Amino acid sequence: MSDIVIKAESISKQYILDKYGRYYSIRDYISETPQRIFHQVSRRAKTKSFWALKNISFKVERGEVLGVIGRNGAGKSTLLKILSRIMPPTRGRATIHGRVASMLEIGTGFNSELTGRENIYLNGAILGMKRKEINSKFDQIVEFSEIGQFIDVPVKKYSSGMYVRLAFSVAAHLDPEIVLLDEVLAVGDLPFQRKSLKKMKSIAKDEGRTVIFVSHNLSSVDSLCNKALLLEKGRVTAYGKTREVITKYVTGFMPKKTPISKMTSREGTGKIKLMDFWIEDQNHKKTAFVRSGDHCFFVFKYACPKKIKGETVDGGFTIFSVLDQPLFSHYLSYTRQEIRNLPVKGTLFFEFPKFPLARGEYKIGISLATNGITADIIPFAAQMSVQDGDFYRPNVTLDQSNPPFFIDGKWITG
Amino acid sequence: MKDSEQTIIIQAKTNPLKINWKEIWESRDLFYFLTWRDIKIRYKQTILGVLWIIIQPLVSMVIFTLVFGNFAKIPSDNIPFPIFVFIGLLFWNFFSAALSSSANSLISNENILKKVYFPRLMAPVSSTFAHIVDLIPTLIILLGLLVYYNVRLTPQMMFFLPVLLFILLVWALGIGMFLAPINAKFRDIRYILPFFIQLGFFVTPVVYPTSFFGGSLRFFRVINPVAEAIEVSRSGFFGTRPMDWFIFGLSTLFVLVTFLIGLYYFRTQEDKFIDIL
């Protein structure tokens, strides 16, 4: 038997847009009747509709964590609502094997008049727990929520932090085989956010548990999910390995490439100006991409409007992940190589004996300074793509899925 | 976990006749907590709390006795007016409260329905059943009145009281299941319904006897099971008229048909109302 737990076959959801929006009254209905009949008779009835989801198909195997990403209104929540059986699809079908818990928000059904204790039972039951189950997990829930002595106080007297902590704790103690999660991560103050993130990770990583995780937080998708699905306007535009899907999503936002010399998003005195940047392979040939472990060079071409006299020139670059997290930098000053008497025009090379980054897309920021004062800084000067390579052993490609770095070093055994 | 091999199929159309009884049975804890919540909330915010459900019927009994018994001199088939009107109010209040709760059950549970799946029938069912608790003090008062007026609680009435209340509960649920999805779509039902309930109070023999118009409203009682319940109780306690099994049977059948229609309609609307809630 195949181990596909969730199978979605061309799920589509159509919404009819009528001018009344959500509320509709019999009074309106009656007064509109002549108009409606006229429209039907003259066959001009045009109902505006739009497809919130169109032909969504995917399969999730047991134990897999699927991340669903996309911009607001891409249909992520609609997809989750359909899979949770809150609303039916207009077309298509999905098959799910196992006990499902959906967490589309925390604190569903919390009632402010009831005490914390009563809400744990009510919310637990709404989320699909049996009374026995809640009884046995009750102490854990209270302990995790850090509510303590306030457990018998009506939740309307809780601070908003206490409220979300309690709500999260109930949801976090569900024990289903399949979890549908919608950005309920990271609530409360910073320590509790860390705690809840850790808990979510342990839920997602738990053996045999299948998770569909909808989030805007790309780095948590990156660290939690094996696979990802990118939705754009209700359609799947990318589906596959998480890193690749995220890259596709993020590069969609990146501005069109302009030559570095003409870039305007730069700051500094302008005493030195970066004119161009490219990457060369070990034979000093320009290359479009590098492989992990490659011997390669970053090449910086600069020009100065005037000859710089008596000032020390420093410069370097920082590599960022697509999520704008700085990964590492290198400046002339790091290795005490600042330049005195810089020629008016020229090129600088930075040599990587072994390129240390794993497969993916990266951004490069470049800056140049004279006497410690920024002359030219371009936060996002270039983008580079890295492919799988043979960092550790010649001609042996290592597929390192999540961590972004390779590191030189060795094990000492025996 | 033993139920790990359950398979859920999600598709556009659900068959309204195919009710997943297993799933409903498995949601019994949820049913319990939803009902319990409704009861708890209802009495938590009132100053007098539980006392209120005792005071309310007593006060209305006194007022109705004064207005209709003493001033308007409405006949009561020679039954002492306080207990006569109390029996009427008992059934009417129970029915109307259960009906308005079940008709509003989708709107009042909107926030949960939109965020979690559970058998949707739980919403009207739990809202209706929450009213059973209101009966406890009312029935105690009835018992007191029976003792006060020296009426014997026959085994026959011990049987009929709960049966009649249950029939009314089923009727309220049936109409409620029919109205709840309409209520979700047309928000003014919420304001129209109280008006019709008010109207129902006057066409139901709560403050007057069934013999008020001559006869005993025999066939009217078929389509108004509340009238039937009141008639059966009054004549059962005071022996004013013999038990009319034929009408009772027809009326019960009418309730059953209403219930099934309500259930069927609710099921056909189940996949639609989330979009409009």
XYZ file of C-alpha atoms in Angstrom:
691
model
C 0.000 0.000 0.000
C 1.296 3.388 -0.870
C 1.759 5.727 1.981
C 0.014 8.759 0.614
C -1.924 10.346 3.416
C -3.351 13.389 1.703
C -4.231 13.372 -1.936
C -5.755 16.429 -3.548
C -7.102 16.077 -7.067
C -7.780 19.306 -8.952
C -9.469 21.075 -6.101
C -11.195 24.236 -7.220
C -13.209 26.786 -5.320
C -15.409 29.377 -6.909
C -16.928 32.347 -5.183
C -19.928 34.171 -6.509
C -19.556 37.878 -6.070
C -22.850 39.566 -5.504
C -23.327 43.168 -4.702
C -24.690 42.498 -1.262
C -21.574 40.989 0.155
C -22.190 38.901 3.206
C -25.504 40.137 4.471
C -28.693 39.811 2.608
C -32.191 40.463 3.773
C -35.564 39.199 2.719
C -36.591 42.809 2.204
C -33.876 43.262 -0.414
C -34.693 39.925 -1.928
C -38.340 40.833 -2.432
C -37.688 44.328 -3.737
C -35.134 42.979 -6.213
C -37.458 40.289 -7.524
C -38.822 42.166 -10.585
C -35.295 43.084 -11.620
C -34.108 39.519 -11.176
C -36.949 38.086 -13.224
C -36.238 40.619 -15.944
C -32.608 39.615 -15.991
C -33.424 35.940 -16.180
C -36.008 36.404 -18.896
C -33.737 38.566 -20.996
C -30.874 36.157 -20.285
C -28.601 38.867 -19.215
C -27.974 37.260 -15.920
C -24.300 37.741 -15.457
C -23.111 36.482 -12.148
C -19.624 37.607 -11.444
C -17.519 34.913 -9.996
C -13.935 34.255 -9.316
C -11.868 31.178 -8.715
C -10.142 31.337 -5.366
C -8.516 27.999 -6.169
C -8.123 26.372 -9.522
C -7.038 22.800 -10.105
C -4.900 22.277 -7.062
C -3.391 18.818 -6.996
C -0.739 17.412 -4.736
C 0.114 14.401 -2.655
C 1.527 14.299 0.820
C 3.161 11.167 2.116
C 3.083 9.981 5.681
C 5.499 11.975 7.814
C 5.985 14.715 5.274
C 5.702 18.381 6.122
C 4.299 20.407 3.247
C 4.621 24.165 3.388
C 2.122 26.293 1.512
C 3.346 29.770 0.665
C 2.054 32.626 -1.423
C 0.978 36.215 -1.176
C -2.139 37.426 0.593
C -5.204 36.289 -1.281
C -3.389 33.528 -3.138
C -5.815 30.970 -1.755
C -3.753 29.433 1.037
C -6.388 29.731 3.709
C -9.129 28.609 1.357
C -7.135 25.479 0.596
C -6.709 24.764 4.278
C -10.396 25.354 4.929
C -11.307 22.874 2.245
C -8.912 20.276 3.582
C -10.294 20.858 7.066
C -13.815 20.233 5.707
C -14.990 23.642 6.846
C -16.162 24.401 3.348
C -16.585 22.106 0.375
C -14.681 22.593 -2.878
C -16.650 23.619 -5.958
C -14.887 20.914 -7.943
C -12.333 18.238 -7.376
C -11.794 15.981 -4.448
C -9.379 15.255 -1.679
C -8.786 12.046 0.208
C -7.310 12.080 3.670
C -6.344 8.995 5.661
C -6.163 9.525 9.379
C -7.212 11.679 12.244
C -7.011 15.341 11.263
C -6.676 18.371 13.476
C -6.863 21.769 11.909
C -5.498 24.812 13.620
C -6.648 27.742 11.556
C -6.560 30.070 14.469
C -5.945 29.642 18.129
C -8.644 29.968 20.720
C -11.497 28.945 18.441
C -14.679 29.107 20.453
C -13.043 30.611 23.524
C -15.697 32.295 25.553
C -14.682 35.280 27.629
C -17.250 34.558 30.315
C -15.824 31.133 31.018
C -12.769 30.474 33.144
C -9.461 29.260 31.795
C -10.228 25.749 32.963
C -13.644 25.718 31.300
C -12.209 27.107 28.093
C -9.577 24.389 27.953
C -12.338 21.794 27.934
C -14.541 23.682 25.495
C -11.738 24.543 23.095
C -10.277 21.050 23.351
C -13.632 19.516 22.464
C -14.055 21.920 19.557
C -10.628 20.971 18.264
C -11.681 17.344 18.360
C -10.314 16.042 21.645
C -12.249 13.597 23.736
C -13.013 14.474 27.326
C -10.726 11.729 28.587
C -7.907 13.061 26.442
C -8.352 16.579 27.812
C -8.439 15.243 31.355
C -5.152 13.467 30.884
C -3.435 16.425 29.246
C -4.963 19.109 31.401
C -1.980 19.584 33.713
C 0.453 19.697 30.813
C -1.656 22.330 29.083
C -1.843 24.524 32.165
C 1.861 24.156 32.804
C 2.788 24.970 29.220
C 0.553 28.036 29.177
C 2.205 29.491 32.307
C -1.238 30.622 33.458
C -0.831 29.049 36.889
C -3.167 30.357 39.547
C -5.344 32.272 37.069
C -6.758 29.073 35.617
C -10.066 29.539 37.474
C -10.501 33.192 36.510
C -12.788 34.112 33.571
C -10.641 34.710 30.503
C -12.135 38.170 30.014
C -9.887 39.216 32.891
C -6.781 37.803 31.213
C -4.208 39.960 29.508
C -4.064 39.399 25.780
C -0.769 37.578 26.264
C -2.264 35.168 28.772
C -5.187 34.603 26.462
C -3.089 33.608 23.444
C -0.770 31.525 25.603
C -3.655 29.495 26.912
C -5.169 29.202 23.461
C -1.900 28.072 21.940
C -1.307 25.549 24.688
C -4.583 23.769 24.049
C -3.879 23.552 20.327
C -0.315 22.404 20.929
C -1.445 19.406 22.933
C -3.588 17.881 20.253
C -2.342 14.516 19.176
C -3.532 13.886 15.639
C -1.826 12.086 12.785
C -2.387 14.927 10.371
C -2.107 18.574 11.283
C -3.285 21.498 9.195
C -1.561 24.588 10.551
C -2.229 28.190 9.611
C 0.297 30.659 10.949
C -0.603 30.107 14.516
C 3.073 30.105 15.324
C 4.870 32.492 17.529
C 2.397 34.092 19.832
C 2.890 35.959 23.062
C 6.075 37.552 24.301
C 9.503 36.630 23.030
C 10.296 33.734 25.414
C 6.873 32.239 24.775
C 7.299 32.692 21.031
C 10.491 30.671 21.166
C 8.795 28.063 23.272
C 5.830 27.813 20.944
C 8.042 27.644 17.878
C 9.992 24.830 19.467
C 6.772 23.039 20.289
C 5.492 23.427 16.734
C 8.747 22.070 15.419
C 8.509 19.072 17.657
C 4.921 18.530 16.501
C 5.956 18.768 12.869
C 9.046 16.628 13.254
C 7.300 13.996 15.303
C 7.657 10.602 13.745
C 4.947 9.708 11.289
C 3.043 12.921 11.635
C 1.931 14.592 8.452
C 1.659 18.351 8.407
C 0.409 20.972 6.003
C 1.757 24.295 7.102
C 0.573 27.631 5.733
C 2.769 30.565 6.584
C 4.231 33.875 5.533
C 7.257 33.211 7.658
C 9.562 31.774 5.028
C 12.336 30.864 7.390
C 10.043 28.676 9.470
C 8.735 27.074 6.293
C 12.350 26.583 5.252
C 13.319 24.880 8.468
C 10.153 22.831 8.985
C 9.074 21.631 5.581
C 10.440 18.982 3.252
C 8.291 20.118 0.400
C 6.542 23.300 -0.481
C 3.717 24.483 -2.668
C 3.611 27.989 -4.049
C 0.182 29.417 -4.771
C -0.357 32.433 -6.956
C -3.872 33.670 -7.605
C -5.333 30.301 -6.765
C -2.985 28.295 -8.954
C 0.033 26.201 -8.143
C 3.066 27.893 -9.649
C 5.749 25.841 -7.959
C 5.731 22.550 -6.131
C 8.743 20.622 -4.940
C 11.729 20.997 -2.677
C 11.207 23.758 -0.138
C 14.353 25.740 -0.890
C 13.616 25.852 -4.603
C 10.001 26.878 -4.127
C 10.948 29.618 -1.692
C 13.581 30.848 -4.094
C 11.060 31.049 -6.861
C 8.662 32.910 -4.617
C 11.240 35.402 -3.416
C 12.866 36.042 -6.769
C 9.432 36.939 -8.046
C 9.658 40.092 -5.938
C 13.191 41.024 -6.941
C 13.540 44.124 -9.081
C 14.622 43.805 -12.689
C 18.334 43.790 -13.167
C 19.936 47.120 -13.869
C 23.655 47.507 -14.504
C 25.462 48.181 -11.243
C 26.878 51.459 -12.503
C 23.358 52.769 -13.033
C 21.848 51.480 -9.796
C 20.209 54.207 -7.760
C 19.612 52.366 -4.498
C 23.034 53.287 -3.191
C 24.442 55.653 -0.632
C 27.795 57.194 0.268
C 30.139 60.058 -0.511
C 30.802 58.814 -4.033
C 34.574 59.106 -3.789
C 34.724 55.604 -5.184
C 31.988 54.075 -7.248
C 31.359 50.415 -7.929
C 30.992 50.019 -11.684
C 30.457 46.309 -12.089
C 30.534 42.975 -10.349
C 30.779 39.443 -11.651
C 31.879 35.970 -10.697
C 34.725 34.072 -12.367
C 35.637 30.427 -12.222
C 39.095 29.075 -11.463
C 40.239 29.841 -15.011
C 39.136 33.466 -14.668
C 36.209 32.956 -16.994
C 32.913 34.683 -16.201
C 30.334 32.248 -14.908
C 26.578 32.393 -14.328
C 26.639 30.145 -11.299
C 29.036 28.348 -9.017
C 28.936 24.953 -7.391
C 29.489 24.334 -3.694
C 33.212 23.730 -3.234
C 34.236 25.459 -6.461
C 37.404 27.489 -6.673
C 36.116 30.871 -7.818
C 36.512 34.628 -7.681
C 34.309 37.610 -6.976
C 35.371 40.482 -9.219
C 34.705 44.103 -8.323
C 35.279 46.836 -10.893
C 35.444 50.365 -9.556
C 36.162 53.918 -10.660
C 36.932 57.123 -8.779
C 35.847 60.549 -10.042
C 39.060 62.047 -8.571
C 42.359 60.581 -7.496
C 42.128 59.693 -3.809
C 45.117 61.026 -1.913
C 46.305 59.901 1.504
C 43.174 57.976 2.420
C 42.914 54.289 3.203
C 40.406 52.411 1.147
C 38.438 49.504 2.560
C 35.805 47.482 0.788
C 34.014 44.195 0.800
C 30.808 42.289 0.440
C 28.104 40.506 2.449
C 26.152 37.514 1.256
C 22.505 37.284 2.249
C 20.023 34.477 2.003
C 16.910 35.111 -0.067
C 15.208 35.791 3.219
C 17.621 38.712 3.781
C 19.494 37.002 6.509
C 23.194 37.957 6.373
C 25.323 34.826 6.077
C 28.891 36.141 5.960
C 30.995 39.140 4.947
C 34.520 39.761 3.846
C 36.305 43.107 3.828
C 39.835 44.111 2.931
C 40.296 45.159 6.530
C 39.522 41.655 7.816
C 42.838 40.496 6.488
C 44.611 43.876 6.966
C 44.698 44.476 3.225
C 43.319 48.047 3.094
C 44.641 49.952 0.099
C 46.593 53.231 0.197
C 46.975 55.139 -3.051
C 44.151 53.432 -4.932
C 44.413 53.787 -8.715
C 41.605 55.848 -10.282
C 40.254 52.813 -12.061
C 40.703 49.145 -11.492
C 39.451 45.761 -10.368
C 39.616 43.932 -7.056
C 39.444 40.164 -6.751
C 38.280 38.054 -3.861
C 39.328 34.438 -4.060
C 37.264 31.535 -2.712
C 39.447 28.455 -2.575
C 36.292 26.445 -1.909
C 32.928 28.123 -2.206
C 31.132 27.370 1.103
C 27.433 27.826 0.370
C 24.852 25.149 -0.344
C 22.545 25.067 -3.315
C 20.210 28.028 -3.566
C 19.886 31.651 -4.482
C 21.787 34.329 -2.624
C 22.007 38.083 -2.635
C 25.203 40.077 -2.496
C 25.620 43.486 -0.905
C 28.766 45.487 -1.639
C 30.297 48.490 0.061
C 33.404 50.652 -0.340
C 34.801 53.190 2.136
C 37.542 55.757 2.439
C 39.040 56.351 5.892
C 36.107 54.530 7.447
C 33.530 56.767 5.742
C 31.211 55.004 3.331
C 31.937 55.978 -0.236
C 29.534 53.662 -1.988
C 27.180 51.053 -0.564
C 24.735 48.962 -2.566
C 22.657 46.743 -0.253
C 21.544 44.498 -3.055
C 24.081 44.651 -5.844
C 23.843 41.197 -7.319
C 22.264 37.848 -7.029
C 23.949 34.520 -7.422
C 22.838 31.021 -7.851
C 24.669 28.080 -6.313
C 24.336 24.505 -7.480
C 25.145 21.251 -5.734
C 28.879 20.601 -5.799
C 31.641 18.409 -4.474
C 32.743 20.390 -1.471
C 33.867 17.492 0.686
C 35.142 14.899 -1.741
C 36.202 15.449 -5.347
C 33.458 14.470 -7.779
C 31.067 13.442 -5.017
C 28.038 15.682 -4.839
C 26.485 16.025 -1.457
C 22.873 17.063 -1.273
C 22.677 19.142 1.853
C 19.067 20.215 1.970
C 18.637 22.588 4.874
C 21.808 24.119 6.303
C 23.198 26.793 3.997
C 26.887 26.303 4.742
C 29.630 23.830 4.045
C 32.533 23.942 6.399
C 36.160 23.021 6.081
C 37.188 20.695 8.797
C 37.623 17.083 9.618
C 36.802 14.471 12.183
C 39.531 13.089 14.375
C 38.697 9.569 15.333
C 40.378 6.834 17.325
C -4.670 4.999 17.932
C -7.187 2.564 16.616
C -9.156 4.895 14.377
C -6.039 5.702 12.388
C -7.352 4.135 9.226
C -10.365 6.361 8.913
C -10.598 7.894 5.496
C -12.133 11.240 4.758
C -13.252 12.096 1.270
C -13.776 15.747 0.548
C -15.767 16.652 -2.501
C -18.210 19.170 -3.845
C -21.519 17.510 -3.172
C -22.554 15.706 -0.059
C -25.541 13.409 -0.077
C -28.126 14.920 2.300
C -29.628 11.499 2.989
C -26.348 9.939 3.999
C -25.725 10.970 7.548
C -22.482 9.893 9.127
C -23.851 8.473 12.365
C -20.468 7.256 13.500
C -19.055 10.739 13.295
C -22.019 12.153 15.190
C -21.585 9.545 17.881
C -17.919 10.386 18.140
C -18.748 14.054 18.609
C -20.767 13.393 21.747
C -18.179 15.066 23.955
C -18.372 18.135 21.769
C -22.166 18.027 22.024
C -21.843 17.876 25.770
C -19.473 20.833 25.986
C -21.409 23.023 23.558
C -24.647 22.412 25.447
C -22.925 22.990 28.746
C -21.440 26.229 27.432
C -24.853 27.515 26.319
C -26.320 26.803 29.728
C -23.404 28.247 31.610
C -23.310 31.463 29.617
C -27.039 31.958 29.831
C -26.992 32.063 33.599
C -23.582 33.506 34.233
C -24.326 37.077 33.307
C -27.686 37.467 34.982
C -27.439 39.022 38.434
C -29.833 36.557 39.973
C -28.297 33.625 38.103
C -30.153 30.385 38.612
C -32.711 32.189 40.766
C -33.919 33.903 37.629
C -35.298 30.751 36.063
C -37.405 30.209 39.177
C -38.604 33.785 39.508
C -39.470 34.303 35.862
C -42.235 31.682 35.512
C -43.586 32.489 38.979
C -43.885 36.192 38.209
C -45.473 35.547 34.820
C -47.878 33.120 36.431
C -48.973 35.769 38.937
C -49.328 38.474 36.285
C -51.222 36.258 33.848
C -53.520 35.085 36.619
C -54.297 38.677 37.575
C -54.753 39.978 34.050
C -56.488 37.084 32.311
C -58.077 35.250 35.235
C -59.179 38.066 37.517
C -59.675 41.060 35.218
C -60.533 39.549 31.840
C -62.307 36.617 33.499
C -61.216 34.114 30.884
C -62.691 30.673 31.657
C -60.277 27.899 32.571
C -62.395 24.722 32.404
C -62.787 25.058 36.188
C -59.071 24.528 36.718
C -57.541 26.923 39.287
C -56.200 29.723 37.109
C -52.600 29.852 38.439
C -51.900 26.198 37.673
C -53.951 26.418 34.488
C -51.807 29.212 33.108
C -48.616 27.731 34.542
C -49.048 24.542 32.527
C -49.575 26.654 29.405
C -46.513 28.774 30.085
C -44.366 25.766 30.873
C -44.809 24.282 27.423
C -44.940 27.533 25.536
C -41.829 29.054 27.095
C -39.885 25.864 26.656
C -40.866 25.548 23.025
C -40.328 29.175 22.058
C -36.944 29.388 23.771
C -35.762 26.161 22.129
C -37.055 27.307 18.755
C -35.347 30.678 18.784
C -32.064 29.152 19.964
C -32.030 26.513 17.277
C -33.041 28.984 14.569
C -30.158 31.246 15.607
C -27.718 28.414 16.220
C -25.682 28.879 13.051
C -25.243 32.593 13.570
C -24.409 32.264 17.223
C -21.812 29.604 16.468
C -20.479 31.415 13.417
C -16.974 31.848 14.786
C -16.522 28.134 15.427
C -18.254 26.947 12.268
C -15.893 29.028 10.169
C -12.763 27.743 11.819
C -13.257 24.113 12.749
C -15.046 21.171 11.257
C -17.522 19.201 13.296
C -20.823 17.642 12.273
C -22.830 20.761 11.582
C -25.953 19.250 13.081
C -24.314 19.703 16.468
C -25.026 23.440 16.338
C -28.858 23.325 16.302
C -29.002 20.136 18.358
C -26.859 21.424 21.211
C -28.580 24.829 21.215
C -31.957 23.142 21.538
C -30.982 20.623 24.155
C -29.467 23.323 26.343
C -33.014 24.333 27.209
C -33.780 21.078 28.976
C -31.978 22.437 32.007
C -34.403 25.361 32.213
C -37.130 22.819 32.835
C -35.761 21.592 36.143
C -36.876 24.523 38.317
C -40.091 24.937 36.329
C -41.057 21.320 36.894
C -40.292 21.658 40.597
C -42.650 24.626 40.790
C -45.287 22.626 38.922
C -44.928 19.868 41.474
C -45.416 22.419 44.247
C -48.543 23.764 42.588
C -49.919 20.250 42.126
C -49.407 19.571 45.803
C -50.940 22.917 46.737
C -54.072 22.284 44.667
C -54.323 18.682 45.782
C -53.875 17.222 42.310
C -52.593 13.684 42.169
C -49.616 13.019 39.939
C -50.846 9.906 38.196
C -48.438 7.399 36.605
C -50.047 8.334 33.296
C -48.938 11.951 33.728
C -45.517 10.903 34.968
C -45.199 9.303 31.572
C -46.817 12.049 29.513
C -44.976 15.097 30.878
C -41.508 14.070 29.653
C -42.910 12.612 26.431
C -44.752 15.826 25.586
C -41.713 17.935 26.383
C -39.563 15.710 24.225
C -42.025 15.975 21.321
C -41.897 19.758 21.577
C -38.121 19.659 21.680
C -38.081 17.632 18.485
C -40.534 20.013 16.858
C -38.498 23.076 17.873
C -35.366 21.395 16.535
C -37.111 20.463 13.277
C -38.316 23.994 12.601
C -34.993 25.358 13.854
C -33.013 23.199 11.441
C -35.159 24.531 8.662
C -34.819 28.156 9.714
C -31.142 28.193 10.709
C -29.687 28.057 7.156
C -32.264 30.596 5.939
C -31.320 32.729 8.891
C -27.684 32.549 7.835
C -28.613 33.873 4.426
C -31.306 36.394 5.249
C -30.243 38.212 8.334
C -33.633 39.771 8.964
C -35.164 36.420 9.960
C -33.604 37.165 13.290
C -35.963 40.118 13.733
C -38.989 38.521 12.111
C -38.926 35.327 14.151
C -39.670 36.925 17.556
C -42.725 38.508 15.979
C -44.042 35.141 14.829
C -43.260 33.583 18.171
C -45.292 36.338 19.795
C -48.097 35.578 17.380
C -47.837 31.886 18.190
C -48.409 32.680 21.839
C -51.856 34.003 21.046
C -52.942 31.226 18.712
C -51.848 28.662 21.285
C -54.199 28.037 24.217
C -51.756 29.264 26.857
C -54.000 31.747 28.640
C -57.310 30.340 27.444
C -58.707 26.784 27.343
C -59.095 24.802 24.123
C -62.818 24.928 24.768
C -62.764 28.696 24.431
C -64.158 28.593 20.902
C -66.492 25.664 21.615
C -65.235 22.149 20.915
C -61.574 21.563 21.781
C -59.679 22.813 18.708
C -59.213 19.175 17.763
C -57.661 19.500 14.340
C -55.863 22.700 15.098
C -53.992 20.722 17.757
C -52.598 18.454 15.048
C -50.641 21.247 13.436
C -49.895 22.977 16.718
C -48.248 20.358 18.903
C -47.777 22.929 21.680
C -51.550 23.250 21.915
C -51.759 19.472 21.964
C -49.207 19.220 24.759
C -51.050 21.801 26.860
C -54.404 20.130 26.257
C -53.112 16.659 27.108
C -51.533 17.919 30.325
C -54.488 19.968 31.529
C -57.021 17.282 30.817
C -54.687 14.636 32.185
C -54.237 16.425 35.503
C -57.804 17.627 35.945
C -59.797 15.074 33.935
C -61.656 17.770 31.999
C -61.738 15.708 28.806
C -60.775 12.115 27.988
C -57.437 11.478 26.277
C -57.774 11.891 22.509
C -55.304 9.311 21.220
C -56.179 9.905 17.594
C -55.258 13.580 17.686
C -52.214 12.837 19.817
C -51.040 10.322 17.226
C -51.608 12.675 14.316
C -49.884 15.507 16.107
C -46.863 13.337 16.880
C -46.736 12.257 13.263
C -46.868 15.896 12.222
C -43.890 16.618 14.478
C -41.975 13.733 12.979
C -42.637 14.915 9.436
C -41.625 18.485 10.302
C -38.460 17.161 11.896
C -37.525 15.093 8.864
C -38.166 17.970 6.482
C -36.077 20.258 8.685
C -33.282 17.708 8.855
C -33.320 17.152 5.116
C -33.288 20.851 4.345
C -30.466 21.446 6.805
C -28.423 18.706 5.159
C -28.968 20.117 1.685
C -27.790 23.523 2.895
C -24.856 22.222 4.896
C -22.275 22.786 2.188
C -23.631 26.230 1.327
C -24.024 28.173 4.507
C -20.344 28.484 5.351
C -19.853 30.654 2.289
C -22.532 33.077 3.410
C -22.033 33.030 7.154
